[in-house]
Structure formats: structure tokens, C-alpha cells
CSV table of C-alpha atoms in Angstrom, one decimal:
chain,number,residue,atom,x,y,z
A,90,UNK,CA,-82.2,94.5,32.5
A,91,UNK,CA,-82.5,97.1,35.3
A,92,UNK,CA,-86.1,97.7,36.2
A,93,UNK,CA,-85.3,100.9,38.1
A,94,UNK,CA,-86.4,104.1,36.3
A,95,UNK,CA,-83.6,106.3,34.9
A,96,UNK,CA,-83.4,109.9,34.0
A,97,UNK,CA,-83.0,109.8,30.2
A,98,UNK,CA,-81.0,113.0,30.1
A,99,UNK,CA,-78.5,112.5,32.9
A,100,UNK,CA,-78.7,108.7,33.3
A,101,UNK,CA,-79.3,109.0,37.0
A,102,UNK,CA,-81.7,106.8,38.9
A,103,UNK,CA,-84.8,108.8,39.8
A,104,UNK,CA,-85.2,109.2,43.5
A,105,UNK,CA,-88.6,108.5,45.0
A,106,UNK,CA,-90.6,111.5,46.0
A,107,UNK,CA,-91.3,111.5,49.7
A,108,UNK,CA,-94.3,113.5,51.0
A,109,UNK,CA,-93.4,116.7,52.8
A,110,UNK,CA,-93.6,116.6,56.6
A,111,UNK,CA,-95.9,119.0,58.4
A,112,UNK,CA,-94.5,122.4,59.1
A,113,UNK,CA,-95.4,122.2,62.7
A,114,UNK,CA,-93.1,119.2,63.1
A,115,UNK,CA,-90.2,121.2,61.6
A,116,UNK,CA,-90.8,124.2,63.9
A,117,UNK,CA,-91.0,121.9,66.9
A,118,UNK,CA,-87.8,120.2,65.9
A,119,UNK,CA,-86.1,123.6,65.7
A,120,UNK,CA,-87.3,124.7,69.1
A,121,UNK,CA,-86.1,121.5,70.7
A,122,UNK,CA,-82.7,121.9,69.0
A,123,UNK,CA,-82.5,125.5,70.2
A,124,UNK,CA,-83.4,124.6,73.8
A,125,UNK,CA,-80.9,121.7,73.7
A,126,UNK,CA,-78.1,123.9,72.4
A,127,UNK,CA,-78.7,126.7,75.0
A,128,UNK,CA,-79.4,124.6,78.1
A,129,UNK,CA,-77.5,121.4,77.4
A,130,UNK,CA,-74.5,122.9,75.5
A,131,UNK,CA,-72.4,123.3,78.6
A,132,UNK,CA,-71.0,120.9,81.1
A,133,UNK,CA,-72.5,123.0,83.8
A,134,UNK,CA,-76.0,122.0,82.8
A,135,UNK,CA,-76.0,119.6,85.8
A,136,UNK,CA,-76.3,122.7,88.0
A,137,UNK,CA,-79.4,124.1,86.2
A,138,UNK,CA,-81.9,122.2,88.4
A,139,UNK,CA,-80.5,124.2,91.3
A,140,UNK,CA,-82.2,127.4,89.9
A,141,UNK,CA,-85.8,126.3,90.4
A,142,UNK,CA,-84.9,124.8,93.8
A,143,UNK,CA,-83.7,128.3,94.8
A,144,UNK,CA,-87.1,129.7,93.9
A,145,UNK,CA,-88.9,126.9,95.8
A,146,UNK,CA,-86.7,127.5,98.9
A,147,UNK,CA,-87.5,131.2,98.7
A,148,UNK,CA,-91.2,130.8,98.1
A,149,UNK,CA,-91.8,128.1,100.8
A,150,UNK,CA,-89.5,129.7,103.4
A,151,UNK,CA,-87.1,126.7,103.7
A,152,UNK,CA,-84.5,128.9,105.3
A,153,UNK,CA,-82.3,131.8,104.2
A,154,UNK,CA,-79.1,129.8,104.3
A,155,UNK,CA,-80.6,127.4,101.7
A,156,UNK,CA,-81.8,130.3,99.6
A,157,UNK,CA,-78.3,131.8,99.6
A,158,UNK,CA,-76.5,128.6,98.9
A,159,UNK,CA,-78.8,127.5,96.0
A,160,UNK,CA,-78.9,131.0,94.5
A,161,UNK,CA,-75.1,131.2,94.6
A,162,UNK,CA,-74.6,127.9,92.9
A,163,UNK,CA,-77.3,128.7,90.3
A,164,UNK,CA,-75.4,131.8,89.2
A,165,UNK,CA,-72.5,129.7,87.9
A,166,UNK,CA,-74.3,128.0,84.9
A,167,UNK,CA,-76.3,131.2,84.1
A,168,UNK,CA,-73.1,133.3,83.9
A,169,UNK,CA,-71.5,130.8,81.5
A,170,UNK,CA,-74.6,130.7,79.3
A,171,UNK,CA,-74.8,134.5,79.2
A,172,UNK,CA,-71.2,134.5,77.9
A,173,UNK,CA,-72.3,132.0,75.2
A,174,UNK,CA,-75.3,134.0,74.1
A,175,UNK,CA,-73.4,137.2,73.8
A,176,UNK,CA,-70.9,135.4,71.6
A,177,UNK,CA,-73.7,134.2,69.4
A,178,UNK,CA,-75.1,137.7,69.1
A,179,UNK,CA,-71.6,138.9,68.1
A,180,UNK,CA,-71.8,136.9,64.9
A,181,UNK,CA,-74.7,139.1,63.7
A,182,UNK,CA,-73.7,142.5,65.2
A,183,UNK,CA,-70.1,142.5,64.1
A,184,UNK,CA,-66.9,142.4,66.2
A,185,UNK,CA,-67.2,146.0,67.6
A,186,UNK,CA,-70.7,145.8,69.0
A,187,UNK,CA,-70.3,142.1,69.8
A,188,UNK,CA,-67.1,142.7,71.8
A,189,UNK,CA,-68.6,145.5,73.8
A,190,UNK,CA,-71.7,143.4,74.5
A,191,UNK,CA,-69.6,140.4,75.5
A,192,UNK,CA,-67.4,142.5,77.8
A,193,UNK,CA,-70.4,144.1,79.5
A,194,UNK,CA,-72.6,141.0,79.9
A,195,UNK,CA,-69.6,138.9,80.9
A,196,UNK,CA,-69.6,140.7,84.3
A,197,UNK,CA,-73.4,141.0,84.5
A,198,UNK,CA,-73.4,139.0,87.8
A,199,UNK,CA,-70.9,141.3,89.5
A,200,UNK,CA,-72.8,144.4,88.2
A,201,UNK,CA,-76.2,143.3,89.4
A,202,UNK,CA,-74.9,142.2,92.8
A,203,UNK,CA,-73.2,145.5,93.2
A,204,UNK,CA,-76.3,147.5,92.3
A,205,UNK,CA,-78.5,145.5,94.7
A,206,UNK,CA,-76.0,145.9,97.5
A,207,UNK,CA,-75.7,149.6,96.7
A,208,UNK,CA,-79.5,150.0,96.8
A,209,UNK,CA,-79.7,148.2,100.2
A,210,UNK,CA,-76.8,150.3,101.5
A,211,UNK,CA,-74.6,147.2,102.1
A,212,UNK,CA,-71.4,149.0,101.1
A,213,UNK,CA,-69.3,146.3,102.7
A,214,UNK,CA,-70.8,143.6,100.5
A,215,UNK,CA,-70.4,145.9,97.5
A,216,UNK,CA,-66.8,146.7,98.0
A,217,UNK,CA,-65.8,143.1,99.0
A,218,UNK,CA,-67.5,141.6,96.0
A,219,UNK,CA,-65.9,143.9,93.5
A,220,UNK,CA,-62.5,143.5,95.1
A,221,UNK,CA,-62.9,139.8,95.2
A,222,UNK,CA,-63.8,139.7,91.5
A,223,UNK,CA,-60.6,141.5,90.6
A,224,UNK,CA,-58.2,139.3,92.6
A,225,UNK,CA,-60.2,136.2,91.6
A,226,UNK,CA,-59.4,137.0,87.9
A,227,UNK,CA,-55.8,138.0,88.6
A,228,UNK,CA,-54.8,135.1,90.8
A,229,UNK,CA,-57.3,132.2,90.7
A,230,UNK,CA,-58.5,132.3,87.0
A,231,UNK,CA,-55.1,133.2,85.6
A,232,UNK,CA,-53.2,131.0,88.0
A,233,UNK,CA,-55.3,127.9,87.4
A,234,UNK,CA,-55.1,128.5,83.7
A,235,UNK,CA,-51.3,128.7,83.7
A,236,UNK,CA,-51.1,125.6,86.0
A,237,UNK,CA,-53.4,123.4,84.0
A,238,UNK,CA,-51.9,124.6,80.7
A,239,UNK,CA,-48.4,123.9,81.9
A,240,UNK,CA,-49.3,120.4,83.1
A,241,UNK,CA,-51.1,119.6,79.9
A,242,UNK,CA,-48.3,121.0,77.7
A,243,UNK,CA,-45.2,119.9,79.7
A,244,UNK,CA,-43.2,119.1,76.5
A,245,UNK,CA,-44.1,122.3,74.7
A,246,UNK,CA,-42.8,125.9,75.1
A,247,UNK,CA,-45.6,128.2,76.3
A,248,UNK,CA,-45.2,131.8,75.4
A,249,UNK,CA,-47.5,134.8,75.2
A,250,UNK,CA,-47.9,137.2,72.3
A,251,UNK,CA,-47.4,134.8,69.4
A,252,UNK,CA,-48.6,136.8,66.1
A,253,UNK,CA,-47.1,134.2,63.9
A,254,UNK,CA,-49.8,131.8,65.2
A,255,UNK,CA,-52.6,134.2,64.6
A,256,UNK,CA,-52.5,133.5,60.8
A,257,UNK,CA,-52.5,129.8,61.2
A,258,UNK,CA,-55.6,127.7,61.1
A,259,UNK,CA,-58.0,130.6,60.9
A,260,UNK,CA,-61.4,129.0,60.9
A,261,UNK,CA,-64.7,130.7,60.1
A,262,UNK,CA,-67.1,130.1,62.8
A,263,UNK,CA,-70.9,130.5,62.5
A,264,UNK,CA,-73.7,131.0,65.0
A,265,UNK,CA,-75.5,127.9,66.1
A,266,UNK,CA,-78.7,129.8,67.0
A,267,UNK,CA,-80.5,132.8,65.5
A,268,UNK,CA,-80.2,136.4,66.6
A,269,UNK,CA,-83.8,136.8,67.9
A,270,UNK,CA,-83.5,133.5,69.8
A,271,UNK,CA,-80.2,134.5,71.4
A,272,UNK,CA,-81.5,137.9,72.3
A,273,UNK,CA,-84.7,136.4,74.0
A,274,UNK,CA,-82.6,133.9,75.9
A,275,UNK,CA,-80.2,136.6,77.0
A,276,UNK,CA,-83.0,138.8,78.3
A,277,UNK,CA,-84.6,135.8,80.1
A,278,UNK,CA,-81.3,134.7,81.8
A,279,UNK,CA,-80.4,138.2,82.8
A,280,UNK,CA,-83.8,138.5,84.6
A,281,UNK,CA,-83.2,135.2,86.4
A,282,UNK,CA,-79.7,136.3,87.3
A,283,UNK,CA,-81.1,139.6,88.7
A,284,UNK,CA,-83.5,137.6,90.9
A,285,UNK,CA,-80.9,135.2,92.2
A,286,UNK,CA,-78.5,138.1,92.9
A,287,UNK,CA,-81.2,139.8,94.9
A,288,UNK,CA,-81.6,136.6,96.9
A,289,UNK,CA,-77.8,136.5,97.5
A,290,UNK,CA,-77.6,140.1,98.7
A,291,UNK,CA,-80.7,139.7,100.9
A,292,UNK,CA,-79.4,136.5,102.7
A,293,UNK,CA,-75.7,136.9,102.8
A,294,UNK,CA,-75.5,138.2,106.3
A,295,UNK,CA,-77.9,135.6,107.6
A,296,UNK,CA,-75.8,132.9,105.9
A,297,UNK,CA,-72.8,134.4,107.5
A,298,UNK,CA,-74.3,134.1,111.0
A,299,UNK,CA,-75.6,130.6,110.4
A,300,UNK,CA,-72.4,129.1,109.0
A,301,UNK,CA,-70.1,131.1,111.3
A,302,UNK,CA,-68.2,132.5,108.2
A,303,UNK,CA,-67.4,136.2,107.9
A,304,UNK,CA,-69.2,138.4,105.4
A,305,UNK,CA,-65.9,139.4,104.0
A,306,UNK,CA,-64.9,135.8,103.1
A,307,UNK,CA,-68.2,135.1,101.5
A,308,UNK,CA,-68.2,138.3,99.5
A,309,UNK,CA,-64.6,138.1,98.5
A,310,UNK,CA,-64.1,134.4,97.8
A,311,UNK,CA,-67.4,132.5,97.4
A,312,UNK,CA,-69.5,135.1,95.4
A,313,UNK,CA,-66.8,135.9,92.8
A,314,UNK,CA,-66.0,132.2,92.2
A,315,UNK,CA,-69.7,131.7,91.2
A,316,UNK,CA,-69.8,134.9,89.2
A,317,UNK,CA,-66.5,134.2,87.4
A,318,UNK,CA,-67.4,130.6,86.5
A,319,UNK,CA,-67.7,131.4,82.8
A,320,UNK,CA,-64.3,133.2,82.6
A,321,UNK,CA,-62.7,130.5,84.7
A,322,UNK,CA,-63.9,127.6,82.5
A,323,UNK,CA,-63.1,129.4,79.3
A,324,UNK,CA,-59.6,130.4,80.4
A,325,UNK,CA,-58.7,126.9,81.4
A,326,UNK,CA,-60.0,125.3,78.2
A,327,UNK,CA,-57.9,127.7,76.1
A,328,UNK,CA,-54.8,127.0,78.3
A,329,UNK,CA,-55.2,123.3,77.7
A,330,UNK,CA,-55.1,124.1,74.0
A,331,UNK,CA,-51.9,126.1,74.5
A,332,UNK,CA,-53.7,129.3,73.5
A,333,UNK,CA,-52.4,131.3,76.5
A,334,UNK,CA,-53.0,134.7,74.8
A,335,UNK,CA,-56.7,134.1,74.9
A,336,UNK,CA,-56.6,132.9,78.5
A,337,UNK,CA,-54.6,135.9,79.4
A,338,UNK,CA,-57.1,138.2,77.6
A,339,UNK,CA,-60.1,136.6,79.4
A,340,UNK,CA,-58.6,136.9,82.9
A,341,UNK,CA,-56.9,140.3,82.6
A,342,UNK,CA,-59.8,141.8,80.5
A,343,UNK,CA,-62.4,140.9,83.1
A,344,UNK,CA,-60.3,142.3,86.0
A,345,UNK,CA,-59.6,145.5,84.1
A,346,UNK,CA,-63.2,146.1,83.3
A,347,UNK,CA,-64.3,145.6,86.9
A,348,UNK,CA,-61.6,147.9,88.3
A,349,UNK,CA,-61.9,150.7,85.6
A,350,UNK,CA,-65.7,150.5,84.8
A,351,UNK,CA,-67.8,148.8,87.5
A,352,UNK,CA,-66.1,150.4,90.5
A,353,UNK,CA,-66.3,154.0,89.2
A,354,UNK,CA,-69.9,153.3,88.0
A,355,UNK,CA,-70.9,152.3,91.5
A,356,UNK,CA,-69.4,155.5,92.9
A,357,UNK,CA,-71.3,157.6,90.5
A,358,UNK,CA,-74.6,155.7,91.0
A,359,UNK,CA,-74.1,155.9,94.8
A,360,UNK,CA,-73.7,159.7,94.6
A,361,UNK,CA,-76.9,160.0,92.6
A,362,UNK,CA,-78.7,157.9,95.3
A,363,UNK,CA,-77.3,160.1,98.1
A,364,UNK,CA,-75.0,157.3,99.3
A,365,UNK,CA,-71.4,158.4,99.8
A,366,UNK,CA,-69.8,155.4,98.2
A,367,UNK,CA,-66.0,156.0,98.1
A,368,UNK,CA,-62.9,154.3,96.6
A,369,UNK,CA,-61.5,153.6,100.1
A,370,UNK,CA,-61.5,149.8,100.2
A,371,UNK,CA,-59.6,149.6,103.5
A,372,UNK,CA,-55.9,149.0,104.2
A,373,UNK,CA,-56.0,145.1,104.0
A,374,UNK,CA,-57.9,145.1,100.7
A,375,UNK,CA,-55.8,147.7,99.1
A,376,UNK,CA,-52.6,145.9,100.2
A,377,UNK,CA,-53.9,142.6,98.8
A,378,UNK,CA,-54.8,144.2,95.6
A,379,UNK,CA,-51.4,145.9,95.2
A,380,UNK,CA,-49.7,142.6,96.0
A,381,UNK,CA,-51.9,140.7,93.4
A,382,UNK,CA,-51.1,143.2,90.7
A,383,UNK,CA,-47.4,143.1,91.5
A,384,UNK,CA,-47.3,139.3,91.5
A,385,UNK,CA,-49.2,139.0,88.3
A,386,UNK,CA,-46.9,141.5,86.6
A,387,UNK,CA,-43.8,139.6,87.7
A,388,UNK,CA,-45.3,136.4,86.5
A,389,UNK,CA,-46.1,137.6,83.0
A,390,UNK,CA,-43.2,140.0,82.3
A,391,UNK,CA,-40.9,137.6,80.5
A,392,UNK,CA,-43.7,136.4,78.1
A,393,UNK,CA,-43.3,132.7,79.1
A,394,UNK,CA,-45.4,130.4,81.2
A,395,UNK,CA,-44.7,127.4,83.5
A,396,UNK,CA,-47.0,125.4,85.7
A,397,UNK,CA,-45.1,126.6,88.8
A,398,UNK,CA,-46.0,130.2,88.0
A,399,UNK,CA,-49.7,129.2,87.9
A,400,UNK,CA,-49.2,127.4,91.2
A,401,UNK,CA,-47.7,130.5,92.8
A,402,UNK,CA,-50.7,132.6,91.8
A,403,UNK,CA,-53.2,130.0,93.1
A,404,UNK,CA,-51.3,129.7,96.4
A,405,UNK,CA,-51.3,133.5,96.8
A,406,UNK,CA,-55.1,133.5,96.3
A,407,UNK,CA,-55.4,130.8,99.0
A,408,UNK,CA,-53.3,132.9,101.4
A,409,UNK,CA,-55.5,136.0,100.7
A,410,UNK,CA,-58.6,133.9,101.2
A,411,UNK,CA,-57.3,132.7,104.5
A,412,UNK,CA,-56.7,136.3,105.7
A,413,UNK,CA,-60.3,137.2,105.1
A,414,UNK,CA,-61.5,133.8,106.5
A,415,UNK,CA,-60.1,134.7,110.0
A,416,UNK,CA,-61.0,138.4,109.7
A,417,UNK,CA,-64.2,139.4,111.4
A,418,UNK,CA,-65.9,142.6,110.4
A,419,UNK,CA,-69.1,143.5,112.3
A,420,UNK,CA,-72.1,144.8,110.4
A,421,UNK,CA,-72.1,148.1,112.2
A,422,UNK,CA,-68.5,148.8,111.3
A,423,UNK,CA,-67.2,152.3,111.2
A,424,UNK,CA,-66.6,154.4,108.1
A,425,UNK,CA,-62.9,153.4,108.0
A,426,UNK,CA,-63.9,149.8,107.2
A,427,UNK,CA,-66.3,150.7,104.4
A,428,UNK,CA,-69.8,151.2,105.9
A,429,UNK,CA,-71.1,154.7,105.2
A,430,UNK,CA,-74.2,156.3,106.6
A,431,UNK,CA,-76.5,158.2,104.3
A,432,UNK,CA,-76.0,162.0,104.4
A,433,UNK,CA,-79.3,162.5,106.4
A,434,UNK,CA,-78.4,159.8,109.0
A,435,UNK,CA,-74.9,161.2,109.2
A,436,UNK,CA,-76.2,164.7,110.0
A,437,UNK,CA,-78.8,163.4,112.5
A,438,UNK,CA,-76.1,161.4,114.4
A,439,UNK,CA,-74.5,164.7,115.5
A,440,UNK,CA,-77.7,166.6,116.2
């Protein structure tokens, strides 16, 4: 005869009653899970220790080149985590507000660098970084996505604008952290990004002199690569899954927002600060931008993808990077190259 107690009504074995664990233990477990999800939920978490090292290098005066290098590397995981946090907030705010927040915070690094450069009247750094972000999304991010997606799906036809696939396997996703937690993390990381961006703008010219690399190359190539780390990783992941529509939206959406929102915003803010910021980016930059847009349009016009198309875009980015690597632009460049004097200094120069 079974000696275990049974429920007389349902015939189920009665489960033993365990004592409730302390509430503090539950709260601590939730906090640990939250921190683990935010900080360790990305493959770029290995770069997070670089952030405190940047603060140490700045505080103890270990050298401006180290401050610049550590700050630039530290921006990559922060940019990726900001994208993750805005996505979590979007689950609570709805698609409209969430999409606007995601689009705005996705380019937070470029925006903060631009505002700091504008405040310090480093118009060359400002224009180069914005221009570099646009061509980085058009050529490097999109090109590497098409190349990796084409290699991973060699035996599948890759085409854009598939509506028939949008109704297949629609999965309902849920947030992994709460709204308040995501908002606090977002504010904290935005503050850290602002500090690191200030370090980058302050030390970019010193790093240029130390390494013998032109400011134009650092601003156009190195800074946007760190700032676009989130878009780059996201676009490649979706390309591997043969979801090229999403990869295309990530790359083109970011480039469109920078060119149609951030650039005019910097012009307006510059006017309010008495800095004659203009849309004249120089002949070489304008030509490279026009070439990038034309090449991207020719690559995507037939709605199909191949790894060779991605390779062409990446090689075009390498060629443009080589142009600015050999180009030397002095700090006291003339107005035609992008450095503008304030209105007061401009008047005094003729008096």
C-alpha cells in the first residue's frame, strides 16, 4: 500500500510545502539577471572593460593617444547596447514611439560627436564624421551584409522586397527587461557615451599627430566604424538569416537619417551658436558621396543580391578610405576645405 498522502478529491499526490525564500534573495536574483542580460547579452561584452580603462587613462594622464584609442573602442559596445535598450523600450511604448526612439538613439554616437565638435568649432571633424557615417552605412555595412549573406546562402536565391515572407513565421516577441530598468540603463549609457565622445573630440588631433594619420582618415573611417558597430553587427546577422530586407532597412535607414536629419540639425545649431556651419563638404567628399549613392543604387535596382555585389561595395569603401588616408588637411585649413571662423573673428581678420 502506498504510504504517500493523496488528495482525496483529485487523487494526486500532495506536494510538500517548501518554506518561502526571503524577498531580498528574489530581488537580488532579479538584479543579477538584469545586469547579466544588459552587459553580457552581446558578443561585444569583451570590449566593456575598455571603458573604465579610458577613464583611468584620462584621470591619470597616461597620454592622449591612449585616451582616444580606448574611448573609440569603448563606443562600440555602448552603441550596440543602446540599440538593444531602445528595442526593449519599444515593446512598452508601441511601434510608433519605439521606432522613433530607436532611430534617434541608434545614431546617438554620431549626434553627440557632432555636437561636441560643433561646440569646439572643429568643423572639419564634424563634417568628416557625418560624411563618414553615411558612406560607412552605404558601402561598408550594406556591402559586408550582402557579401556575408551571399556566402552563407550560396544555394538560395536572395531577393529584396519579399511580402509573401512577411506573413510566415510571425513570432510574438517580449521584452526581457522592464521599462524602468531599460530607461535607467539607457540614460546611464548615454551619459557614458557623451563622456567618451568628448574624449574622442578632444584628443583626435593629438592622436593624428602621434600616429601620423590624417584627421580626415580618422574622422571618416575609424570613428564611424566604432559608431556604426550596432548597425553593422545587426545587418550582418540578418543577412546570414537571408533576411536582406531588414539588413537593407538598417543600413539605408541609418544613412538616410544622418543625411536628412543630423546634418541639417548641425547647420541650425551652428547658426544659433554663431558658427557659420554650411553644407559645403568639399569637392572630394561630395564626389565620393555621389559615387557611393550611385553605386548603391546600381547594386540594388534589380532587387536581387549576390556576394560579388557586396564585395564591390566593400572594395569601393576601401578605395575611398585610401584616398583620405593619403590626403593631408592642415588644422588651419581655409574656408573652402571646411574650417570656418566665427563671425567676430572673421570681421576682425579684415580690420
